[in-house]
Coordinates of C-alpha atoms and ligand atoms in Angstrom, one line a residue:
X1 CA 0.0 0.0 0.0
X2 CA 1.2 3.5 -0.8
X3 CA 0.4 6.7 1.1
X4 CA 1.8 10.2 0.8
X5 CA 2.5 10.2 4.5
X6 CA 2.6 7.8 7.4
X7 CA 2.1 9.3 10.9
X8 CA 3.1 7.2 13.9
X9 CA 0.9 7.9 16.9
X10 CA -2.6 9.3 17.4
X11 CA -2.1 11.5 20.4
X12 CA -2.5 15.2 20.2
X13 CA 0.4 15.5 17.7
X14 CA -0.7 12.7 15.4
X15 CA -4.3 13.8 15.3
X16 CA -3.5 17.4 14.4
X17 CA -0.8 16.3 11.9
X18 CA -3.3 14.1 10.2
X19 CA -5.8 17.0 10.0
X20 CA -3.2 19.3 8.5
X21 CA -1.8 16.8 5.9
X22 CA -5.4 16.0 4.8
X23 CA -5.9 19.7 4.3
X24 CA -3.0 19.7 1.9
X25 CA -4.6 16.9 0.0
X26 CA -2.2 14.2 1.0
X27 CA -3.2 10.6 1.6
X28 CA -2.3 9.7 5.1
X29 CA -2.2 6.5 7.3
X30 CA -1.8 6.9 11.0
X31 CA -0.7 3.9 13.0
X32 CA -1.6 3.9 16.7
X33 CA -0.7 1.2 19.3
X34 CA -3.7 2.0 21.5
X35 CA -7.3 1.2 20.6
X36 CA -8.3 4.9 20.8
X37 CA -6.9 8.4 20.3
X38 CA -5.3 10.5 23.0
X39 CA -1.8 9.2 23.4
X40 CA -0.6 10.0 26.9
X41 CA -4.2 10.5 28.0
X42 CA -5.2 7.2 26.6
X43 CA -2.7 5.3 28.6
X44 CA -2.3 7.2 31.8
X45 CA -5.6 6.3 33.5
X46 CA -4.2 6.0 37.0
X47 CA -6.2 7.5 39.8
X48 CA -5.7 11.2 40.2
X49 CA -4.2 11.7 36.7
X50 CA -4.5 15.3 35.9
X51 CA -2.7 17.8 33.7
X52 CA -0.4 20.4 35.3
X53 CA -1.4 23.0 32.8
X54 CA -4.7 24.8 33.3
X55 CA -7.7 23.7 31.1
X56 CA -8.0 27.0 29.2
X57 CA -4.4 26.7 28.1
X58 CA -4.4 23.0 27.4
X59 CA -6.3 22.7 24.2
X60 CA -5.9 23.1 20.4
X61 CA -6.0 26.6 19.0
X62 CA -6.3 25.7 15.3
X63 CA -10.0 25.9 15.0
X64 CA -12.1 28.7 16.4
X65 CA -15.3 26.8 16.6
X66 CA -13.7 23.9 18.4
X67 CA -12.2 26.4 20.8
X68 CA -15.6 28.0 21.5
X69 CA -17.8 24.9 21.7
X70 CA -15.7 22.8 24.1
X71 CA -16.6 23.4 27.8
X72 CA -14.0 22.6 30.4
X73 CA -15.4 21.7 33.8
X74 CA -12.3 22.1 36.1
X75 CA -9.4 24.5 36.5
X76 CA -6.9 21.7 35.8
X77 CA -8.3 19.0 33.5
X78 CA -8.5 15.4 34.7
X79 CA -7.4 12.6 32.5
X80 CA -11.0 11.4 31.7
X81 CA -11.9 14.9 30.6
X82 CA -8.9 15.3 28.4
X83 CA -9.6 12.0 26.8
X84 CA -13.2 13.0 26.1
X85 CA -11.8 16.2 24.5
X86 CA -9.4 14.1 22.3
X87 CA -12.4 11.8 21.3
X88 CA -14.4 14.9 20.5
X89 CA -11.7 16.2 18.2
X90 CA -11.4 12.9 16.5
X91 CA -15.1 12.8 15.9
X92 CA -15.5 16.4 14.9
X93 CA -12.7 16.2 12.2
X94 CA -13.6 12.7 11.2
X95 CA -10.1 11.5 12.0
X96 CA -10.6 7.9 12.8
X97 CA -11.1 6.7 9.2
X98 CA -7.4 7.2 8.5
X99 CA -6.1 5.8 11.8
X100 CA -5.3 2.1 12.2
X101 CA -5.6 1.4 15.9
X102 CA -4.1 -1.5 17.8
X103 CA -1.0 -1.4 15.5
X104 CA 2.5 -0.7 16.5
X105 CA 5.1 0.4 14.0
X106 CA 8.1 -1.9 14.3
X107 CA 10.4 -0.9 11.5
X108 CA 10.9 2.0 9.1
X109 CA 13.5 1.9 6.4
X110 CA 14.4 4.6 3.8
X111 CA 14.7 3.4 0.3
X112 CA 17.2 5.6 -1.5
X113 CA 16.3 4.3 -4.9
X114 CA 12.6 5.3 -4.7
X115 CA 12.9 8.0 -2.0
X116 CA 10.2 6.3 0.0
X117 CA 9.9 5.1 3.5
X118 CA 9.0 1.5 3.9
X119 CA 7.0 1.1 7.2
X120 CA 6.3 -2.2 8.9
X121 CA 3.9 -2.9 11.7
X122 CA 3.4 -5.7 14.3
X123 CA 0.2 -6.6 12.4
X124 CA 2.0 -7.4 9.3
X125 CA 1.3 -4.2 7.4
X126 CA 4.0 -3.0 4.9
X127 CA 3.3 0.4 3.5
X128 CA 5.4 2.9 1.5
X129 CA 5.2 6.7 2.0
X130 CA 7.2 9.7 1.0
X131 CA 6.9 11.4 4.4
X132 CA 7.3 9.7 7.8
X133 CA 6.2 11.7 10.8
X134 CA 6.9 10.6 14.3
X135 CA 4.1 11.6 16.7
X136 CA 5.1 9.0 19.3
X137 CA 5.2 11.3 22.3
X138 CA 7.9 11.9 24.8
X139 CA 6.6 9.8 27.7
X140 CA 5.2 6.8 26.1
X141 CA 7.8 4.1 26.6
X142 CA 6.9 3.0 30.2
X143 CA 9.7 1.7 32.3
X144 CA 9.6 -0.8 35.1
X145 CA 13.0 -1.2 36.8
X146 CA 14.5 -4.7 36.5
X147 CA 14.0 -5.7 40.2
X148 CA 15.1 -9.3 40.8
X149 CA 12.0 -11.5 41.2
X150 CA 9.6 -9.0 39.7
X151 CA 7.8 -11.7 37.8
X152 CA 7.3 -13.8 41.0
X153 CA 4.9 -11.4 42.6
X154 CA 1.5 -13.2 43.1
X155 CA -0.7 -10.2 43.3
X156 CA -1.7 -7.7 40.5
X157 CA 0.9 -5.1 39.4
X158 CA 0.4 -2.1 37.3
X159 CA 2.5 0.7 35.8
X160 CA 0.8 4.1 36.0
X161 CA 1.3 4.6 32.3
X162 CA -0.4 1.3 31.4
X163 CA -3.3 1.5 33.7
X164 CA -6.3 -0.9 33.2
X165 CA -9.2 0.7 31.4
X166 CA -11.8 -0.6 33.8
X167 CA -10.1 0.9 36.9
X168 CA -8.6 -0.7 39.9
X169 CA -10.3 -1.3 43.3
X170 CA -7.9 -0.9 46.2
X171 CA -10.5 -1.5 48.9
X172 CA -9.1 -3.7 51.7
X173 CA -5.7 -4.0 50.0
X174 CA -2.2 -3.4 51.1
X175 CA -0.6 -1.5 48.2
X176 CA 3.1 -0.7 47.4
X177 CA 3.7 2.3 45.3
X178 CA 7.2 2.6 43.9
X179 CA 8.2 6.0 42.7
X180 CA 7.4 9.6 43.7
X181 CA 7.5 11.5 40.4
X182 CA 4.4 13.4 39.1
X183 CA 2.5 10.1 38.6
X184 CA 3.2 8.7 42.1
X185 CA 2.5 12.1 43.7
X186 CA -0.9 12.3 42.0
X187 CA -1.9 8.7 42.6
X188 CA -0.8 8.2 46.2
X189 CA -3.4 10.4 47.9
X190 CA -6.2 8.8 45.9
X191 CA -5.0 5.2 46.5
X192 CA -4.5 6.0 50.2
X193 CA -8.1 7.2 50.4
X194 CA -9.3 3.7 49.5
X195 CA -6.7 1.1 50.3
X196 CA -6.2 -0.5 53.7
X197 CA -2.5 0.4 53.7
X198 CA -0.1 2.1 51.3
X199 CA 3.6 1.8 51.5
X200 CA 5.4 4.4 49.4
X201 CA 8.9 3.5 48.2
X202 CA 10.7 6.8 47.7
X203 CA 14.2 7.0 46.2
X204 CA 14.3 10.8 45.6
X205 CA 11.9 13.2 47.1
X206 CA 10.4 15.7 44.6
X207 CA 9.2 19.3 45.0
X208 CA 5.5 19.5 44.7
X209 CA 3.2 22.5 44.8
X210 CA -0.6 22.4 45.4
X211 CA -3.0 22.5 42.4
X212 CA -5.9 24.0 44.3
X213 CA -8.0 22.5 41.7
X214 CA -11.6 23.6 41.6
X215 CA -14.6 23.7 39.3
X216 CA -14.2 26.0 36.3
X217 CA -15.6 29.5 36.9
X218 CA -18.0 30.2 34.0
X219 CA -16.9 33.9 34.0
X220 CA -13.3 32.9 33.6
X221 CA -14.1 30.4 30.8
X222 CA -16.2 33.0 29.0
X223 CA -13.5 35.7 29.4
X224 CA -10.8 33.3 28.1
X225 CA -12.9 32.3 25.1
X226 CA -13.7 36.0 24.2
X227 CA -9.9 36.7 24.4
X228 CA -8.5 33.6 22.9
X229 CA -6.7 35.2 20.0
X230 CA -4.7 37.4 22.3
X231 CA -4.2 34.7 25.0
X232 CA -2.9 32.2 22.4
X233 CA -0.5 34.8 20.9
X234 CA 0.9 35.5 24.4
X235 CA 1.3 31.7 25.0
X236 CA 3.1 31.2 21.7
X237 CA 5.5 34.1 22.4
X238 CA 6.2 33.1 26.0
X239 CA 9.0 31.0 27.4
X240 CA 7.0 27.9 28.4
X241 CA 3.8 28.2 26.3
X242 CA 1.9 29.3 29.4
X243 CA 0.0 32.3 30.6
X244 CA 1.2 32.4 34.2
X245 CA 2.7 35.6 35.5
X246 CA 6.5 35.4 35.2
X247 CA 8.4 37.9 37.2
X248 CA 11.7 38.8 35.7
X249 CA 13.3 40.4 38.8
X250 CA 15.9 38.5 40.9
X251 CA 14.9 36.7 44.1
X252 CA 18.0 38.2 45.6
X253 CA 17.0 41.8 45.0
X254 CA 14.0 41.8 47.4
X255 CA 13.7 41.7 51.1
X256 CA 13.0 38.4 52.9
X257 CA 9.5 39.6 53.8
X258 CA 8.6 40.6 50.3
X259 CA 10.0 37.3 48.9
X260 CA 8.0 35.2 51.4
X261 CA 4.9 37.1 50.6
X262 CA 5.4 36.4 46.9
X263 CA 6.0 32.7 47.5
X264 CA 3.0 32.5 49.8
X265 CA 0.8 34.2 47.2
X266 CA 1.9 31.8 44.5
X267 CA 1.5 28.8 46.8
X268 CA -2.0 29.9 47.6
X269 CA -2.8 30.3 43.9
X270 CA -1.5 26.9 43.1
X271 CA 0.2 25.4 40.0
X272 CA 3.6 25.6 38.3
X273 CA 3.6 29.3 38.1
X274 CA 5.2 29.1 41.6
X275 CA 8.5 28.8 39.7
X276 CA 7.8 32.1 37.9
X277 CA 8.0 34.0 41.2
X278 CA 11.5 35.3 40.2
X279 CA 13.5 35.3 37.0
X280 CA 16.6 33.7 38.4
X281 CA 15.2 30.6 40.1
X282 CA 16.2 28.5 37.1
X283 CA 19.7 29.8 36.8
X284 CA 21.0 31.1 40.1
X285 CA 21.7 28.5 42.8
X286 CA 21.1 31.1 45.6
X287 CA 17.8 32.2 44.2
X288 CA 16.9 28.7 43.6
X289 CA 17.7 27.6 47.2
X290 CA 15.3 30.3 48.5
X291 CA 12.4 28.9 46.5
X292 CA 13.4 25.3 47.5
X293 CA 13.6 26.2 51.2
X294 CA 10.2 27.8 51.0
X295 CA 8.7 24.5 49.7
X296 CA 10.6 22.5 52.4
X297 CA 9.1 24.9 55.0
X298 CA 5.7 24.1 53.7
X299 CA 6.4 20.3 53.9
X300 CA 7.4 20.8 57.6
X301 CA 4.2 22.8 58.2
X302 CA 1.9 20.2 56.6
X303 CA 3.5 16.9 57.7
X304 CA 3.0 16.1 61.4
X305 CA 6.0 13.8 61.9
X306 CA 9.3 15.7 61.6
X307 CA 11.2 12.7 60.5
X308 CA 8.8 12.0 57.7
X309 CA 8.8 15.7 56.7
X310 CA 12.5 15.6 56.4
X311 CA 12.5 12.5 54.3
X312 CA 10.0 14.1 52.0
X313 CA 12.2 17.3 51.6
X314 CA 14.3 17.3 48.5
X315 CA 17.8 18.4 49.1
X316 CA 19.8 16.8 46.3
X317 CA 18.6 18.8 43.3
X318 CA 17.5 22.4 42.6
X319 CA 13.8 23.1 42.5
X320 CA 12.6 23.1 38.9
X321 CA 15.5 21.0 37.6
X322 CA 13.1 18.1 37.4
X323 CA 9.5 19.0 36.3
X324 CA 7.9 20.3 39.4
X325 CA 4.9 18.3 40.6
X326 CA 1.4 19.6 41.1
X327 CA -0.6 17.8 43.7
X328 CA -3.8 17.5 45.6
X329 CA -3.2 16.7 49.2
X330 CA 0.1 14.9 48.6
X331 CA 2.1 15.9 51.7
X332 CA -0.9 15.7 54.0
X333 CA -1.4 12.1 52.9
X334 CA 1.6 11.2 55.1
X335 CA -0.4 12.2 58.2
X336 CA -2.8 9.3 57.5
X337 CA -2.4 6.3 59.8
X338 CA -2.6 3.9 56.8
X339 CA 0.4 5.4 54.9
X340 CA 4.1 4.5 55.4
X341 CA 7.0 6.1 53.7
X342 CA 9.9 3.8 53.0
X343 CA 13.2 5.4 52.2
X344 CA 14.7 3.3 49.3
X345 CA 17.9 5.3 49.3
X346 CA 18.7 4.3 52.9
X347 CA 17.2 0.9 52.6
X348 CA 17.2 -0.2 48.9
X349 CA 14.8 -2.6 47.3
X350 CA 16.7 -5.9 46.9
X351 CA 14.0 -8.0 45.3
X352 CA 10.3 -8.5 44.7
X353 CA 9.0 -11.6 46.3
X354 CA 5.8 -13.5 45.7
X355 CA 4.3 -11.6 48.7
X356 CA 5.8 -8.2 48.4
X357 CA 8.9 -6.1 48.4
X358 CA 12.1 -7.1 50.2
X359 CA 14.5 -4.3 51.1
X360 CA 18.0 -4.7 52.7
X361 CA 16.5 -4.2 56.1
X362 CA 13.2 -6.0 56.0
X363 CA 10.1 -7.3 54.2
X364 CA 7.0 -5.4 53.2
X365 CA 4.1 -7.8 52.5
X366 CA 1.6 -6.3 50.1
X367 CA -1.3 -7.4 47.9
X368 CA -0.6 -5.1 44.9
X369 CA 2.3 -3.2 43.4
X370 CA 1.9 0.1 41.6
X371 CA 4.9 1.0 39.6
X372 CA 5.1 4.8 39.2
X373 CA 8.6 4.5 37.9
X374 CA 8.5 6.7 34.8
X375 CA 9.6 6.4 31.2
X376 CA 12.5 6.0 28.8
X377 CA 11.7 9.6 27.9
X378 CA 12.0 11.3 24.6
X379 CA 14.3 9.0 22.7
X380 CA 12.7 5.8 24.1
X381 CA 9.6 5.7 21.8
X382 CA 11.6 6.7 18.7
X383 CA 14.4 4.2 19.2
X384 CA 11.8 1.6 20.1
X385 CA 11.1 1.5 16.3
X386 CA 13.9 0.1 14.2
X387 CA 14.5 3.1 11.9
X388 CA 17.2 3.0 9.2
X389 CA 18.0 5.9 6.9
X390 CA 20.4 6.6 4.1
X391 CA 23.2 4.0 3.6
X392 CA 21.4 1.7 6.1
X393 CA 22.3 4.0 9.0
X394 CA 20.3 3.0 12.0
X395 CA 18.9 5.8 14.2
X396 CA 19.8 3.8 17.3
X397 CA 23.5 3.7 16.2
X398 CA 23.5 7.3 15.2
X399 CA 22.1 8.4 18.6
X400 CA 24.3 6.0 20.6
X401 CA 26.0 8.9 22.4
X402 CA 22.7 10.9 22.6
X403 CA 20.2 12.4 20.2
X404 CA 21.4 14.6 17.4
X405 CA 18.9 16.7 15.6
X406 CA 18.5 20.0 13.7
X407 CA 15.9 22.0 15.5
X408 CA 14.6 18.8 17.0
X409 CA 12.7 18.4 13.8
X410 CA 15.0 16.2 11.7
X411 CA 18.1 14.1 12.0
X412 CA 20.7 14.1 9.2
X413 CA 20.7 10.9 7.1
X414 CA 16.9 10.4 7.6
X415 CA 15.3 12.3 4.7
X416 CA 11.6 13.3 5.0
X417 CA 11.5 11.9 8.6
X418 CA 10.1 14.5 10.9
X419 CA 9.8 14.3 14.7
X420 CA 7.1 16.2 16.5
X421 CA 8.3 17.5 19.9
X422 CA 11.5 15.4 19.5
X423 CA 14.7 15.9 21.4
X424 CA 16.4 19.2 20.6
X425 CA 13.0 21.1 20.8
X426 CA 11.3 22.8 23.8
X427 CA 8.9 19.9 24.0
X428 CA 8.6 18.6 27.6
X429 CA 9.8 21.9 29.0
X430 CA 6.7 23.6 27.7
X431 CA 2.9 23.4 27.5
X432 CA 3.0 20.4 25.1
X433 CA 0.0 21.5 23.0
X434 CA 1.6 24.8 22.2
X435 CA 4.7 23.0 21.1
X436 CA 2.8 20.3 19.2
X437 CA 0.9 22.9 17.2
X438 CA 4.0 24.8 16.3
X439 CA 5.8 21.7 15.1
X440 CA 2.8 20.4 13.2
X441 CA 2.3 23.8 11.5
X442 CA 6.0 24.0 10.6
X443 CA 6.0 20.5 9.2
X444 CA 2.8 21.0 7.2
X445 CA 4.2 24.3 5.9
X446 CA 7.5 22.5 4.9
X447 CA 5.7 19.7 3.1
X448 CA 3.5 22.1 1.2
X449 CA 6.6 24.1 0.2
X450 CA 8.4 21.0 -1.0
X451 CA 5.4 19.9 -3.1
X452 CA 4.9 23.2 -4.7
X453 CA 8.5 23.2 -5.9
X454 CA 8.7 19.5 -6.7
X455 CA 11.4 18.9 -4.2
X456 CA 11.5 15.2 -3.5
X457 CA 13.4 15.2 -0.2
X458 CA 14.5 17.3 2.7
X459 CA 17.2 16.3 5.1
X460 CA 19.1 18.1 7.9
X461 CA 22.6 19.3 6.9
X462 CA 25.1 17.6 9.2
X463 CA 26.9 20.9 10.0
X464 CA 23.6 22.6 10.9
X465 CA 22.8 19.6 13.1
X466 CA 26.1 19.7 14.8
X467 CA 25.7 23.4 15.5
X468 CA 22.2 23.0 16.8
X469 CA 23.1 20.0 19.0
X470 CA 26.0 22.0 20.5
X471 CA 23.6 24.9 21.0
X472 CA 21.0 22.8 22.9
X473 CA 23.7 21.5 25.1
X474 CA 25.3 24.9 25.7
X475 CA 22.0 26.7 26.6
X476 CA 21.2 23.9 29.1
X477 CA 24.6 24.4 30.8
X478 CA 23.6 28.0 31.6
X479 CA 20.8 26.7 33.8
X480 CA 20.5 24.5 36.8
X481 CA 18.8 21.7 34.9
X482 CA 21.9 19.5 34.4
X483 CA 22.3 19.3 38.2
X484 CA 19.5 16.9 38.7
X485 CA 19.5 13.2 37.8
X486 CA 16.4 13.6 35.7
X487 CA 14.8 11.9 32.7
X488 CA 15.5 15.1 30.8
X489 CA 19.1 13.9 30.9
X490 CA 18.3 10.2 30.5
X491 CA 19.7 9.7 34.0
X492 CA 16.7 7.5 35.1
X493 CA 17.6 4.7 32.6
X494 CA 20.7 2.7 33.4
X495 CA 23.2 2.9 30.5
X496 CA 21.4 5.7 28.7
X497 CA 23.8 8.5 27.5
X498 CA 23.7 11.5 29.8
X499 CA 22.7 14.3 27.4
X500 CA 20.2 17.1 28.1
X501 CA 17.6 16.4 25.5
X502 CA 15.0 19.2 25.4
X503 CA 15.8 22.7 24.3
X504 CA 15.8 25.3 27.1
X505 CA 15.7 28.4 24.9
X506 CA 12.0 28.8 25.3
X507 CA 9.1 28.3 22.8
X508 CA 8.9 32.0 21.8
X509 CA 12.5 32.3 20.7
X510 CA 12.5 28.8 19.2
X511 CA 9.4 29.5 17.1
X512 CA 11.1 32.6 15.7
X513 CA 14.2 30.5 14.8
X514 CA 12.1 27.9 13.0
X515 CA 10.1 30.6 11.1
X516 CA 13.3 32.3 10.1
X517 CA 14.8 29.0 8.8
X518 CA 11.7 28.4 6.7
X519 CA 11.6 31.9 5.4
X520 CA 15.2 31.6 4.3
X521 CA 14.3 28.6 2.1
X522 CA 14.9 26.0 4.8
X523 CA 18.4 27.1 5.7
X524 CA 20.4 24.3 7.3
X525 CA 18.5 21.7 5.4
X526 CA 19.6 19.9 2.2
X527 CA 17.0 19.7 -0.5
X528 CA 17.0 17.2 -3.4
X529 CA 14.7 16.7 -6.3
Ligands
NA7_1 P1 9.2 10.2 36.8 O1 9.1 11.6 37.1 O2 10.4 9.7 36.0 O3 9.3 9.4 38.3 C1 9.6 8.1 38.4 C2 9.8 7.8 39.9 O4 10.1 6.4 40.0 C3 10.9 8.6 40.5 O5 10.5 8.9 41.8 C4 12.0 7.6 40.5 O6 13.0 7.9 41.5 C5 11.3 6.3 40.8 N1 12.1 5.2 40.4 C6 12.5 4.8 39.2 N2 13.3 3.7 39.2 C7 13.3 3.4 40.5 C8 14.0 2.3 41.2 N3 14.7 1.4 40.5 N4 13.8 2.2 42.5 C9 13.1 3.1 43.2 N5 12.5 4.2 42.6 C10 12.6 4.3 41.3 O7 7.9 9.6 36.1 P2 6.4 10.0 36.3 O8 5.6 9.0 35.6 O9 6.1 10.2 37.7 O10 6.3 11.4 35.6 C11 6.8 11.6 34.3 C12 6.4 12.9 33.8 O11 5.0 12.8 33.4 C13 6.4 14.1 34.7 O12 7.7 14.6 34.7 C14 5.4 15.0 34.1 O13 6.0 15.8 33.0 C15 4.4 14.1 33.6 P3 14.3 8.8 41.2 O14 13.8 10.2 41.1 O15 14.8 8.3 39.8 O16 15.3 8.5 42.3

C-alpha cells in the first residue's frame, strides 16, 4: 500500500498532523498502538491523573469553533476529561477513518532508490510513504525497573502509564507504590483514600506545589474564550507556552518579607507558576535555594511527623531542575495512619518476592504493586522502532551517544522523517499542546513548500545539526537543569547516555528561529529533487 505520509501515533500531535496533511490533499495513514486516540491521556488512567497545565491553556488553538464549543469543567483538567476532548476532536474532524488502531510500527527503512519510507507494523502491514512523521510522544515508553524476582509477585501489578481501562479497586488491600514523580504524587493520595494500607517506596523526594483545583468558573471560561486570539498569541510568544505571571526580577533583590509574601501568594494560587516568582530561580543557585527552602518549610508545616517531613524534603537537586509536581493533598497524605514512607535510598529494594517487596533491612508484604517508575523519555519511543536511513544507517546507532537533531525536527541521514516535539526542541519543558501545534504547523508548511517546488526530499545538513546539538547543550549548561539526575538527561535509565535532551531556549525564541529558517528557504536543510 502506498500513502503520501505515514504518521506514527494518534495522540495530540498525530491527530493534528493528520488533519493538516489532509488539508494539503495528502493521503495519510496513522498507526496507533492503542485502541483509541489521546496518546498519553489514553494510557495514563491511574487514579488522580490530571494535567499540570490549566484547562483553558491546554487545548488546540487551530479551530475557532472547536475552541468556542468545548466546555472545560475544572481549573486543571482530569485525564478522563482530556480523553473526552481528544475523542471529541477525532469525531469532529472525522479523523478515525485514517487511523489504524491496535497497531505498532516496528520498522521503518528509507529506500534511496525510490525516495520512499517502507514502514512495517506488528500486524504485518507493509506500507510505503514519502513522508514519515513521528508523533510518538515523549513519555510513552513506560519503564519498570528490573528488580530481581519482579515476575514472581503473586498479586496484581500495574504501571501508572499502562493502567487498566476498567479501573482498579484498592479496597481492603495493602498496596506498594514505587516512585514519587508526578505520577506517584498524583496517585498516592487517591490510593491512600481507598486502600487498607499504602507503603510508598521513595528514592528521591520531589518538589510539589498544590494544584488548588476547583470547578471552572464560568466567568473565567467566558472571558478566556472571548480573548482567545490574544491569549494564544501570548502563550506562543512566552518561554514555556503558558499564561502564568512570570516575574523577571531577581529573588536576591527583594527583602525576605517581600519574597516570602510572593511565594505565599503563588503557593495559595497553586500550580507551576510558583516557579515564575523570580526570574533567576532556574539559573542562580542562591535564588533557587530560597524557593526550594520555602517548599521545604511548607512540607514541615503540613507533615506532622518531623522525620517523615525531612524524608519528603528534596535536598539533592535544585527546584525546577526536574519537572515540578502539582498535587492535591500529597504531603498531607503522610499524616494518615494507613500510609508509610519507605526510604529506598537508605534501605534499597533488593527484590520483589511472591508476597511483596524485600529491602535490605526488611520485608513489606503487600497485595498489589503500583509502579510509578516513569519512562524511557523522549528517545525511548523513537528508538523503540527500528529506523534506518540513508546507507542503512540506524537511528539507534547514530544516537548511541545521545540524540542529534537539527531544531529537534529532523536528524541528518533520515530524509523526510520529521519528529514532532522530539529531542532538541522545547517539547517537555513547555505546554505540550503549544509546542505540538508549532511543530505540526511547521512540518505542514514545509511539506506544502516541497510539493509546490517538486522537491522530493529534505534532510538536515550535518553541519547545521552539529551546531544545533551543541547549542542545545550549551544553553542547558547556563541553567541548573543538568544538576538533577532527571529523565531530561536520560539519568533514570541505566546505561542511557547523559545528554540534556529538550531545548531550554523557550518556545517563543524557538518559534522565531524555526520561522526564520523556513523563510530563508529552509536554511540548514539539504533539498534534493
Ligand atoms: P518520573 O518523574 O520519572 O518518576 C519516576 C519515579 O520512580 C521517581 O520517583 C524515581 O526515583 C522512581 N524510580 C525509578 N526507578 C526506581 C527504582 N529502581 N527504585 C526506586 N524508585 C525508582 O515519572 P512520572 O511518571 O512520575 O512522571 C513523568 C512525567 O509525566 C512528569 O515529569 C510530568 O511531566 C508528567 P528517582 O527520582 O529516579 O530517584
